[in-house]
Amino acid sequence: MSESIQNSVQEITPSEWELMRIVWTKGKIYSRELIDLLQEKRSWSDSTIKTLLRRLVKKGLLTTEKKRTAVSLHRNDQ
């Protein structure tokens, strides 16, 4: 793991950790599936989850891949 990713991991919030645990478990997941899974556990809105995802992408911990209208997410170390 690169030093910048290690630093980013140290800076993520408990809410961001919750998203990352799901992505780490699934390996690769569509954003809609992740949103649905989180909304089963939390009362977070779509926009709240998307904001958390954007932060994780900005920190270099997630990578996105757009396919038509779907966005898949995966750990940045894959």
PDB file of C-alpha atoms in Angstrom, residues 4-24 29 31 34 38 44 47-64 72-77:
ATOM      1  CA  SER A   4      -0.424   8.351   0.436  1.00  0.00           C
ATOM      2  CA  ILE A   5      -3.077   5.621   0.726  1.00  0.00           C
ATOM      3  CA  GLN A   6      -1.817   4.711   4.207  1.00  0.00           C
ATOM      4  CA  ASN A   7      -2.165   8.373   5.230  1.00  0.00           C
ATOM      5  CA  SER A   8      -5.662   8.520   3.719  1.00  0.00           C
ATOM      6  CA  VAL A   9      -6.723   5.396   5.625  1.00  0.00           C
ATOM      7  CA  GLN A  10      -5.674   7.066   8.864  1.00  0.00           C
ATOM      8  CA  GLU A  11      -7.884  10.068   8.023  1.00  0.00           C
ATOM      9  CA  ILE A  12     -11.201   8.390   7.198  1.00  0.00           C
ATOM     10  CA  THR A  13     -14.267   8.891   9.364  1.00  0.00           C
ATOM     11  CA  PRO A  14     -16.329   6.121  11.010  1.00  0.00           C
ATOM     12  CA  SER A  15     -19.010   6.602   8.319  1.00  0.00           C
ATOM     13  CA  GLU A  16     -16.412   6.259   5.555  1.00  0.00           C
ATOM     14  CA  TRP A  17     -15.095   3.096   7.255  1.00  0.00           C
ATOM     15  CA  GLU A  18     -18.581   1.633   7.086  1.00  0.00           C
ATOM     16  CA  LEU A  19     -18.656   2.108   3.310  1.00  0.00           C
ATOM     17  CA  MET A  20     -15.127   0.780   2.893  1.00  0.00           C
ATOM     18  CA  ARG A  21     -15.882  -2.397   4.865  1.00  0.00           C
ATOM     19  CA  ILE A  22     -18.639  -3.221   2.389  1.00  0.00           C
ATOM     20  CA  VAL A  23     -16.424  -2.515  -0.631  1.00  0.00           C
ATOM     21  CA  TRP A  24     -13.587  -4.590   0.873  1.00  0.00           C
ATOM     22  CA  ILE A  29     -19.764  -3.264  -6.214  1.00  0.00           C
ATOM     23  CA  SER A  31     -22.887   2.306  -6.345  1.00  0.00           C
ATOM     24  CA  LEU A  34     -23.892  -0.102  -2.046  1.00  0.00           C
ATOM     25  CA  LEU A  38     -26.329   0.988   3.508  1.00  0.00           C
ATOM     26  CA  TRP A  44     -28.836   7.869   5.211  1.00  0.00           C
ATOM     27  CA  SER A  47     -26.901  12.133  -1.429  1.00  0.00           C
ATOM     28  CA  THR A  48     -25.216  11.492   1.944  1.00  0.00           C
ATOM     29  CA  ILE A  49     -23.818   8.185   0.713  1.00  0.00           C
ATOM     30  CA  LYS A  50     -22.701   9.706  -2.588  1.00  0.00           C
ATOM     31  CA  THR A  51     -20.903  12.470  -0.678  1.00  0.00           C
ATOM     32  CA  LEU A  52     -19.063   9.848   1.391  1.00  0.00           C
ATOM     33  CA  LEU A  53     -18.144   7.975  -1.799  1.00  0.00           C
ATOM     34  CA  ARG A  54     -16.805  11.153  -3.428  1.00  0.00           C
ATOM     35  CA  ARG A  55     -14.632  11.792  -0.369  1.00  0.00           C
ATOM     36  CA  LEU A  56     -13.200   8.271  -0.525  1.00  0.00           C
ATOM     37  CA  VAL A  57     -12.454   8.636  -4.232  1.00  0.00           C
ATOM     38  CA  LYS A  58     -10.793  12.014  -3.587  1.00  0.00           C
ATOM     39  CA  LYS A  59      -8.661  10.411  -0.842  1.00  0.00           C
ATOM     40  CA  GLY A  60      -7.575   7.759  -3.352  1.00  0.00           C
ATOM     41  CA  LEU A  61      -9.171   4.854  -1.487  1.00  0.00           C
ATOM     42  CA  LEU A  62     -11.815   4.015  -4.094  1.00  0.00           C
ATOM     43  CA  THR A  63     -11.715   3.943  -7.855  1.00  0.00           C
ATOM     44  CA  THR A  64     -14.806   4.402  -9.997  1.00  0.00           C
ATOM     45  CA  SER A  72     -18.916   0.405 -10.092  1.00  0.00           C
ATOM     46  CA  LEU A  73     -16.553   0.906  -7.179  1.00  0.00           C
ATOM     47  CA  HIS A  74     -13.512  -1.031  -6.076  1.00  0.00           C
ATOM     48  CA  ARG A  75     -10.613  -0.666  -3.710  1.00  0.00           C
ATOM     49  CA  ASN A  76      -7.816   1.370  -5.125  1.00  0.00           C
ATOM     50  CA  ASP A  77      -5.231  -1.339  -4.349  1.00  0.00           C
TER      51      ASP A  77
END
